[in-house]
mmCIF file of C-alpha atoms in Angstrom:
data_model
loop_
_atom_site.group_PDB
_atom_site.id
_atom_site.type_symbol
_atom_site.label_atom_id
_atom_site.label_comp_id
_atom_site.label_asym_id
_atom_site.label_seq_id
_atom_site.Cartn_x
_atom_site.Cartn_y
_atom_site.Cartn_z
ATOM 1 C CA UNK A 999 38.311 -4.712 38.328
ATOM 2 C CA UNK A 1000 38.500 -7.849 36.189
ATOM 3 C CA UNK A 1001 39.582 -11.359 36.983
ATOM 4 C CA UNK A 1002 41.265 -12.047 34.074
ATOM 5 C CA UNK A 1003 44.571 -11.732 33.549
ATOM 6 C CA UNK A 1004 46.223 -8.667 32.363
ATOM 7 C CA UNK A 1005 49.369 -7.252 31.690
ATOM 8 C CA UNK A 1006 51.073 -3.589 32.960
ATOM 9 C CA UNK A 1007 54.344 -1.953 31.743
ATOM 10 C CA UNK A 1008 55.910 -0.510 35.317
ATOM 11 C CA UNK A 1009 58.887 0.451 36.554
ATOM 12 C CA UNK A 1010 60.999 -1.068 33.219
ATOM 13 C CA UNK A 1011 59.158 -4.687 32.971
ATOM 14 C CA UNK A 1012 55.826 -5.950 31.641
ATOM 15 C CA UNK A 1013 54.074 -7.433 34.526
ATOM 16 C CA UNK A 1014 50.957 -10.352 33.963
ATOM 17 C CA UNK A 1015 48.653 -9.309 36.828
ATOM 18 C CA UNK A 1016 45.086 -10.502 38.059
ATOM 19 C CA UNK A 1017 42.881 -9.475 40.789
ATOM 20 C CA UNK A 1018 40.168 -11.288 41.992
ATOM 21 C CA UNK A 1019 37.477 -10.367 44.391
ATOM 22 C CA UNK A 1020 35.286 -7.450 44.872
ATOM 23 C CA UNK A 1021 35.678 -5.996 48.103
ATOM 24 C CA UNK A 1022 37.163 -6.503 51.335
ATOM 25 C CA UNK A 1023 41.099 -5.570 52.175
ATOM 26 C CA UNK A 1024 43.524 -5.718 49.409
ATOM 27 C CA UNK A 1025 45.734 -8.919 49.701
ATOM 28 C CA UNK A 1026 48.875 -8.841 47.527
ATOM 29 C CA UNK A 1027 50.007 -12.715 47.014
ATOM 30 C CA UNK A 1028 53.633 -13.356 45.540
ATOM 31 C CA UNK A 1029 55.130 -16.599 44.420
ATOM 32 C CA UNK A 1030 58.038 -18.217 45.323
ATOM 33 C CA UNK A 1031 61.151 -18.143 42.489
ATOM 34 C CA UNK A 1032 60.305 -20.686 40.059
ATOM 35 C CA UNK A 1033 56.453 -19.885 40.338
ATOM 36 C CA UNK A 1034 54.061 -17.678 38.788
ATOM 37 C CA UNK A 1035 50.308 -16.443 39.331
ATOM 38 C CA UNK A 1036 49.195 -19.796 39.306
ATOM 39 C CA UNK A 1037 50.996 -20.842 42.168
ATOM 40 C CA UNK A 1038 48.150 -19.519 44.237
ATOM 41 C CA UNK A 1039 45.508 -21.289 42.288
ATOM 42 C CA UNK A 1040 44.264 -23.662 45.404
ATOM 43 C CA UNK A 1041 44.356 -20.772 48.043
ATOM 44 C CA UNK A 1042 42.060 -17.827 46.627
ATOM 45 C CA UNK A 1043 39.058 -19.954 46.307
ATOM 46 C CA UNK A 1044 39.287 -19.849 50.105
ATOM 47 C CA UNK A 1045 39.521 -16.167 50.179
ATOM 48 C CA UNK A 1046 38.239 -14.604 47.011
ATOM 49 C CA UNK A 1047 34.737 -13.852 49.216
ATOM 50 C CA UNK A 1048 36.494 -11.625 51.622
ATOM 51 C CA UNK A 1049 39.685 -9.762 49.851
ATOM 52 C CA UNK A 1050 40.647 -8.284 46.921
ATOM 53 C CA UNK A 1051 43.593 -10.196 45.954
ATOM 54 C CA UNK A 1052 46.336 -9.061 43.468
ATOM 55 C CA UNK A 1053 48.887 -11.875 42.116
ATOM 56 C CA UNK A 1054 51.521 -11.155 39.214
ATOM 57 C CA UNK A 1055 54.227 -13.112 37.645
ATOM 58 C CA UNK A 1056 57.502 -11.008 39.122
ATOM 59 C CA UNK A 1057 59.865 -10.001 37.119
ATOM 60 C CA UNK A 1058 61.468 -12.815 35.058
ATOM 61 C CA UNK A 1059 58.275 -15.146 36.063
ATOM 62 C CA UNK A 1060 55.966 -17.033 33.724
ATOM 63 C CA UNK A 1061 54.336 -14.272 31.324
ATOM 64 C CA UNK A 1062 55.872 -11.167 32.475
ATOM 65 C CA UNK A 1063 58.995 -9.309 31.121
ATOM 66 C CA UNK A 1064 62.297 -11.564 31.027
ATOM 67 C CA UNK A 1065 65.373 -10.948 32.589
ATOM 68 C CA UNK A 1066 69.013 -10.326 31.290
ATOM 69 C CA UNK A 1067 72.182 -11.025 32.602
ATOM 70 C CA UNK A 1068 72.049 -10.744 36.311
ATOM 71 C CA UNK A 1069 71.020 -7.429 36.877
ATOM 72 C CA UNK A 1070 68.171 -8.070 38.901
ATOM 73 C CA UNK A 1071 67.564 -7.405 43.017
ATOM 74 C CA UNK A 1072 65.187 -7.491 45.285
ATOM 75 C CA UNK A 1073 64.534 -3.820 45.336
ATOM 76 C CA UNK A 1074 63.672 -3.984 41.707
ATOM 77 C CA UNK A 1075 61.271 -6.474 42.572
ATOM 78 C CA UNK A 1076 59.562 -4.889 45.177
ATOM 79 C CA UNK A 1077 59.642 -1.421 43.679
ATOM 80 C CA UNK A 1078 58.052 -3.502 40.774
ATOM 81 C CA UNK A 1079 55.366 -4.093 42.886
ATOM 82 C CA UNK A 1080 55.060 -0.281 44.065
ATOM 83 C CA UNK A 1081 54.542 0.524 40.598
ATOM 84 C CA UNK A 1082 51.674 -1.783 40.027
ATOM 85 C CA UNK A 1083 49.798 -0.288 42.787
ATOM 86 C CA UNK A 1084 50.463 3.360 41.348
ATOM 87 C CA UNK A 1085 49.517 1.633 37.718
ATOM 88 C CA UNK A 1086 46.159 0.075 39.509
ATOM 89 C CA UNK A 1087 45.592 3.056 41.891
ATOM 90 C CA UNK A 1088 45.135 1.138 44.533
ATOM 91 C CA UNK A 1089 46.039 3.789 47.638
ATOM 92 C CA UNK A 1090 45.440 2.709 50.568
ATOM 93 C CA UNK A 1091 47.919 0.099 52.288
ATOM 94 C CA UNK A 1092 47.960 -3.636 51.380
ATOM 95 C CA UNK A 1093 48.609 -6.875 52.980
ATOM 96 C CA UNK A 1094 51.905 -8.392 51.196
ATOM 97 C CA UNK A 1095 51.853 -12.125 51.751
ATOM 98 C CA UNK A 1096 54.838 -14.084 49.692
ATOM 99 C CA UNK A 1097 56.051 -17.653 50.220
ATOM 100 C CA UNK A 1098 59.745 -18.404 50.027
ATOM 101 C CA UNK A 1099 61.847 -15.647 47.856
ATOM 102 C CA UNK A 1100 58.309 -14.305 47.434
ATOM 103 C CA UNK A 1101 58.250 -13.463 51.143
ATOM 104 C CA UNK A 1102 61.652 -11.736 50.774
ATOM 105 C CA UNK A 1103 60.070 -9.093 48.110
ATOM 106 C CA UNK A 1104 57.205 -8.680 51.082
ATOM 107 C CA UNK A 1105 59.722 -7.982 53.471
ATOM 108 C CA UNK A 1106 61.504 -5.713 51.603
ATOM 109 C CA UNK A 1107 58.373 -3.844 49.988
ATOM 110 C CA UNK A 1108 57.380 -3.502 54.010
ATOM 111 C CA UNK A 1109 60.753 -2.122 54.386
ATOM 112 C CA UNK A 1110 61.068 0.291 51.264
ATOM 113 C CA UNK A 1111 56.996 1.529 51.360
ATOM 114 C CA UNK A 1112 56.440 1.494 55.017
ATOM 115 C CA UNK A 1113 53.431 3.662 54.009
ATOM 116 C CA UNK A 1114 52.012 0.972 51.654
ATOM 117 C CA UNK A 1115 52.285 -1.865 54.156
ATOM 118 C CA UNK A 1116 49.489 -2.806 55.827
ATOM 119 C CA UNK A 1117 50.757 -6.084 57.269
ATOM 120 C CA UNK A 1118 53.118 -8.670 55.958
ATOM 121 C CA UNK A 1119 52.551 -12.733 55.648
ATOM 122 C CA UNK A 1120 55.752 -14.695 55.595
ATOM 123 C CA UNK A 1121 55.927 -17.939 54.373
ATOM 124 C CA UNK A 1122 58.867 -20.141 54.780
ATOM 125 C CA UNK A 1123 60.826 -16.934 54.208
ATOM 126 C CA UNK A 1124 63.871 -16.245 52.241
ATOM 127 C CA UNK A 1125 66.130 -13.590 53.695
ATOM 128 C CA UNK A 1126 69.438 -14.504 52.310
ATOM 129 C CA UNK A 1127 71.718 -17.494 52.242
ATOM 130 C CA UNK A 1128 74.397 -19.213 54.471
ATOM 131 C CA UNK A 1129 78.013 -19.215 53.433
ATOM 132 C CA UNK A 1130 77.872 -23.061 53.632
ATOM 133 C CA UNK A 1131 74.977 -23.107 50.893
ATOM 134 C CA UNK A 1132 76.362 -19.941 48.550
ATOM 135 C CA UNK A 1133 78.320 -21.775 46.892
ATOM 136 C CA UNK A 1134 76.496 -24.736 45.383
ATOM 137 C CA UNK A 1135 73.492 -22.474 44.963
ATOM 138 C CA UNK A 1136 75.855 -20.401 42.212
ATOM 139 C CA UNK A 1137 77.342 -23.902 40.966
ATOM 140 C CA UNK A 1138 73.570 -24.448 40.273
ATOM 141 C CA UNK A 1139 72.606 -21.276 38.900
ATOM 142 C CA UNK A 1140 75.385 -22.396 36.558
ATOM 143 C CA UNK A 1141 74.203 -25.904 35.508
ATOM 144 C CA UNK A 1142 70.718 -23.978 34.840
ATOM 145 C CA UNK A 1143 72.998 -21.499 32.549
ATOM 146 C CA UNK A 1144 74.523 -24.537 30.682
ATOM 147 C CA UNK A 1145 71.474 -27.353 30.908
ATOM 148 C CA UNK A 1146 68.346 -25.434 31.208
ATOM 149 C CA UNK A 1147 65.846 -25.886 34.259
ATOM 150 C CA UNK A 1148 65.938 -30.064 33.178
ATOM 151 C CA UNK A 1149 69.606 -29.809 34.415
ATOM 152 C CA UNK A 1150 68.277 -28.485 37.947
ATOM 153 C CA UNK A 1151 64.511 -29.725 38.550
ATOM 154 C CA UNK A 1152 65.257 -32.511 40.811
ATOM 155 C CA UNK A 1153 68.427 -31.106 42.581
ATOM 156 C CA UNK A 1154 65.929 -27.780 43.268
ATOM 157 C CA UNK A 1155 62.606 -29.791 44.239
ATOM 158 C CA UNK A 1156 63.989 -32.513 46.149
ATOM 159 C CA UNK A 1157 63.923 -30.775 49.235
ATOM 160 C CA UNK A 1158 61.166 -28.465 48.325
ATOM 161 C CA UNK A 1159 58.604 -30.694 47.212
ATOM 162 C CA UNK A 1160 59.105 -34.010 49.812
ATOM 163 C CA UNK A 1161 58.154 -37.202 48.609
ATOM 164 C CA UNK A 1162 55.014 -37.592 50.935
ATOM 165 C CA UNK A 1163 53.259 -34.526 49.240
ATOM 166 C CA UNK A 1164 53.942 -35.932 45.802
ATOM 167 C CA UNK A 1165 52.880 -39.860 46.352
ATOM 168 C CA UNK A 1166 49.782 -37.700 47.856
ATOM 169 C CA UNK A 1167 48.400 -37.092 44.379
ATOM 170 C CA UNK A 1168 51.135 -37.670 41.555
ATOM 171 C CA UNK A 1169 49.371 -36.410 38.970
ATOM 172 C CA UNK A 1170 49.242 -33.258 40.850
ATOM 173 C CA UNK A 1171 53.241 -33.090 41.333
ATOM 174 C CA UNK A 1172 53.589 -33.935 38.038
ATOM 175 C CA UNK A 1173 51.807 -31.187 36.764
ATOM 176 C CA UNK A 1174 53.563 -28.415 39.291
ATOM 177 C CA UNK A 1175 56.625 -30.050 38.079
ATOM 178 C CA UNK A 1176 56.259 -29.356 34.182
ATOM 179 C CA UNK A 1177 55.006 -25.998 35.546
ATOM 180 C CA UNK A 1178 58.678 -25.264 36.946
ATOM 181 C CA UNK A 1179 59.901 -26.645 33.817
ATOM 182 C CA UNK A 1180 58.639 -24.177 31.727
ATOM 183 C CA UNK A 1181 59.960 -20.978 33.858
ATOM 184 C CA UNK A 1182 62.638 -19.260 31.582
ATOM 185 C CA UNK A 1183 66.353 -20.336 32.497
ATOM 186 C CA UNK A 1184 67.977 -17.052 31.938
ATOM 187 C CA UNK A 1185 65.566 -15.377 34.200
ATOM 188 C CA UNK A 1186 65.613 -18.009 36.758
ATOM 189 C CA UNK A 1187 69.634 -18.018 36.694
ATOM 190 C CA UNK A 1188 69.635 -14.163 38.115
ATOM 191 C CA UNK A 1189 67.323 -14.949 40.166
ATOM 192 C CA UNK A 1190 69.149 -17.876 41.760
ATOM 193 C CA UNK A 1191 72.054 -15.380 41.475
ATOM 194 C CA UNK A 1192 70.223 -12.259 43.238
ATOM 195 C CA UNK A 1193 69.427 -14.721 46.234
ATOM 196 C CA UNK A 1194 73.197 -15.591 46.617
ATOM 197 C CA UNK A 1195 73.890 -12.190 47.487
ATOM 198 C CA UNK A 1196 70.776 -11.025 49.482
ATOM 199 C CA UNK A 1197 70.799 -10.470 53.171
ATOM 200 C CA UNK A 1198 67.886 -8.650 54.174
ATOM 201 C CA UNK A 1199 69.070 -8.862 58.363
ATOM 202 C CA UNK A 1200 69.680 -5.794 58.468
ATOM 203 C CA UNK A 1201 66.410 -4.542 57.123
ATOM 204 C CA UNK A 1202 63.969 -6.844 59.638
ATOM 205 C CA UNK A 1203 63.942 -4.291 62.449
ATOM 206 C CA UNK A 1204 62.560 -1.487 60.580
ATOM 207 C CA UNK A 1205 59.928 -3.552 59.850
ATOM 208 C CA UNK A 1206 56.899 -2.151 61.985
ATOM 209 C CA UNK A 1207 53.937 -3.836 60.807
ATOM 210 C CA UNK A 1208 52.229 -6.745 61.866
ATOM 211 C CA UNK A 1209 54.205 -9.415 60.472
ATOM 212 C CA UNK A 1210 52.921 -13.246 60.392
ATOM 213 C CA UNK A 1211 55.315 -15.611 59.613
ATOM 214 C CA UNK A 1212 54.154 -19.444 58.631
ATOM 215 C CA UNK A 1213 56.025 -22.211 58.357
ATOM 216 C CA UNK A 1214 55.903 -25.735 56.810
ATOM 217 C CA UNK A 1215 56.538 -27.906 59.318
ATOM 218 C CA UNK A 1216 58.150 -30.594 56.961
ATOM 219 C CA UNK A 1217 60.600 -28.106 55.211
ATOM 220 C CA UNK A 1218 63.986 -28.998 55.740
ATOM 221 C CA UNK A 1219 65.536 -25.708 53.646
ATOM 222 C CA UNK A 1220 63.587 -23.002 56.024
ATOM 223 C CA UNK A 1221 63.004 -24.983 58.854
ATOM 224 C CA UNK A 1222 60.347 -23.624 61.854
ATOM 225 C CA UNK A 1223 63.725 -22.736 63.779
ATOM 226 C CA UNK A 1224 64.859 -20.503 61.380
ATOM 227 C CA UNK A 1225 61.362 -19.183 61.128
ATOM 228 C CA UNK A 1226 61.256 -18.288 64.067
ATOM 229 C CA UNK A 1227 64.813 -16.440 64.261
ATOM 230 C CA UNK A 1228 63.659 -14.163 61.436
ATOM 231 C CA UNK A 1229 60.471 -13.306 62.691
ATOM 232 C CA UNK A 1230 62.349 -12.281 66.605
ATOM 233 C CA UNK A 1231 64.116 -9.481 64.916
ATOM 234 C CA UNK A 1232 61.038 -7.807 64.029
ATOM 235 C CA UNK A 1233 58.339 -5.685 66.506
ATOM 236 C CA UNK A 1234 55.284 -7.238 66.174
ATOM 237 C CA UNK A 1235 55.288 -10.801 64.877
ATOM 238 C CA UNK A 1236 53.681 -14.253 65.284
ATOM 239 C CA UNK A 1237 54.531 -17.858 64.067
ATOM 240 C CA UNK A 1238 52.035 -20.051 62.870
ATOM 241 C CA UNK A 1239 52.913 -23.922 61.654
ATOM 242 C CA UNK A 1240 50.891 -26.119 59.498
ATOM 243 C CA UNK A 1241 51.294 -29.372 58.094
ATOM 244 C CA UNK A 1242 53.534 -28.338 54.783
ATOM 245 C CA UNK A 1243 56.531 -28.536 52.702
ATOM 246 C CA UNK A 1244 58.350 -25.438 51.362
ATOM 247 C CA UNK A 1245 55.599 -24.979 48.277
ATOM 248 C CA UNK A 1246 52.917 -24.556 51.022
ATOM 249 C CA UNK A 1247 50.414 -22.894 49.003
ATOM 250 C CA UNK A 1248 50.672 -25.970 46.706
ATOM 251 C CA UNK A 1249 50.769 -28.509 49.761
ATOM 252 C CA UNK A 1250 48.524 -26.801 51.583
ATOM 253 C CA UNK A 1251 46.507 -24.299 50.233
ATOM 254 C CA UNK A 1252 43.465 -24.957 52.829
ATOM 255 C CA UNK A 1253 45.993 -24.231 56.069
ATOM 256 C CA UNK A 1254 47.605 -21.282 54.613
ATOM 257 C CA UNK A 1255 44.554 -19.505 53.812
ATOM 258 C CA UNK A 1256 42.796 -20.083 57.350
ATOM 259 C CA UNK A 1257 46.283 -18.789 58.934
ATOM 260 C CA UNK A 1258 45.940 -15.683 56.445
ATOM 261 C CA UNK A 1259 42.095 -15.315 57.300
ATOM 262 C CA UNK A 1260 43.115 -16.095 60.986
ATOM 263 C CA UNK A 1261 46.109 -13.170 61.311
ATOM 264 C CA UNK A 1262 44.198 -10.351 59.102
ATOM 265 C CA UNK A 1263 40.736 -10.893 61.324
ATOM 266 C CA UNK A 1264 43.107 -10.488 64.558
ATOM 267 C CA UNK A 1265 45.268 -7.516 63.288
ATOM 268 C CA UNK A 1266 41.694 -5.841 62.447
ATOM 269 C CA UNK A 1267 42.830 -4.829 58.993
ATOM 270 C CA UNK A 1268 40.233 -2.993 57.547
ATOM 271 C CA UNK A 1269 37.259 -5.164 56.460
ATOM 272 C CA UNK A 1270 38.666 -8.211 57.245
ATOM 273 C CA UNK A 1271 35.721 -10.091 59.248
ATOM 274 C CA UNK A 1272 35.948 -13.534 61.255
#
């Protein structure tokens, strides 16, 4: 295994992909929509000793394949992610840790490849969307169609990113801003799209894993309430809150990876070590 970045053609897209660390469980790590492998930059340092961690652009994401129209949904993406592990032959079952719509692809790859699921890690997760929010999430999703991701960066990181975390370090903010900038505004238009119309409810009690669920306790979109709603409907789950905004791996990246090292030492997932 190499830890530079590579790319995979699976299940109809081009995936960028890189996996660092030599031994220990396998950790899969997915971004939140607007991010890509990078996103995760500040938390594997604190776990690259003790798991194998996969990251990859999803679909529509920084360097892998683009998307068009609005044909994308979630079980794409997380069958996307099936396919890498048959492409990788990685066998035996992962941890699937995701922050935001990230966690929603976990959730649903725990759902669709129970058998594949090792655990699941939950961050600020998106499940679906209110009725009361639907509708100006499409009336963005069509500004980004008209105006690009310049038309939509502050109405989308606003609440996201809150002003305390970016007077933290500016230069810092600034440079996860241009990041978002640079995501692809057809792609990111289905994807705003796909999350109008998800409601993955229905699929959170056949969830059977251990399930860890973390949430920012400054993020006003996924608040620790609503946390803590999602994670009830499922068997075996705990809630965890840290000091963090809705980017938490940006926020916080020392936090979330003691609350990932934390959950996979107590779960006893194979190799995982205190």
């Amino acid at each position: 295994m190499t830890n530079a970045a590579r790319w995979a053609d699976v299940n109809g897209a081009a995936l960028r992909y890189r996996i660092d660390g030599a031994s220990g469980p396998w950790l899969v790590l997915i971004h939140e929509m607007g991010g890509v492998i990078e996103s995760w930059d500040l938390v594997v340092p604190q776990l690259v000793r003790e798991f194998r961690i996969l990251r990859f652009d999803t679909r529509g994401a920084g360097m892998s394949e683009k998307i068009l129209g609005d044909t994308i949904s979630l079980d794409d993406l997380a069958d996307d992610l099936a396919a890498l592990l048959d492409h990788l032959r990685i066998d035996e079952p992962v941890t699937v840790a995701g922050c935001a719509v990230g966690a929603g692809i976990a959730l649903n790859f725990a759902a669709r490849h129970a058998r594949r699921t090792a655990a699941a890690i939950i961050m600020n997760p998106a499940i679906g969307i209110t009725d009361a929010n639907r509708g100006g999430l499409l009336d963005r999703a069509d500004v980004l169609g008209r105006l690009g991701t310049r038309g939509v960066v502050e109405q989308s990181l606003s609440l996201g990113y809150p002003e305390a975390f970016r007077t933290a370090d500016p230069d810092h903010f600034a440079l996860f801003k241009a990041r978002w900038l640079a995501n692809d505004p057809v792609s990111l238009r289905a994807l705003f799209r796909m999350l109008a119309r998800m409601d993955l409810s229905p699929l959170l009690p056949s969830i059977l894993c251990p399930v860890l669920g973390i949430s920012g306790r400054h993020d006003p979109l996924r608040p620790t309430t609503y946390v803590r709603d999602v994670l009830s409907k499922m068997r075996d789950a705990r809630l965890v809150v840290i000091e963090a905004g809705h980017h938490m791996a940006d926020q916080a990246p020392l936090p979330v990876a003691q609350a990932i090292r934390d959950f996979m030492v107590e779960i006893k997932v194979s190799g995982a070590v205190a």
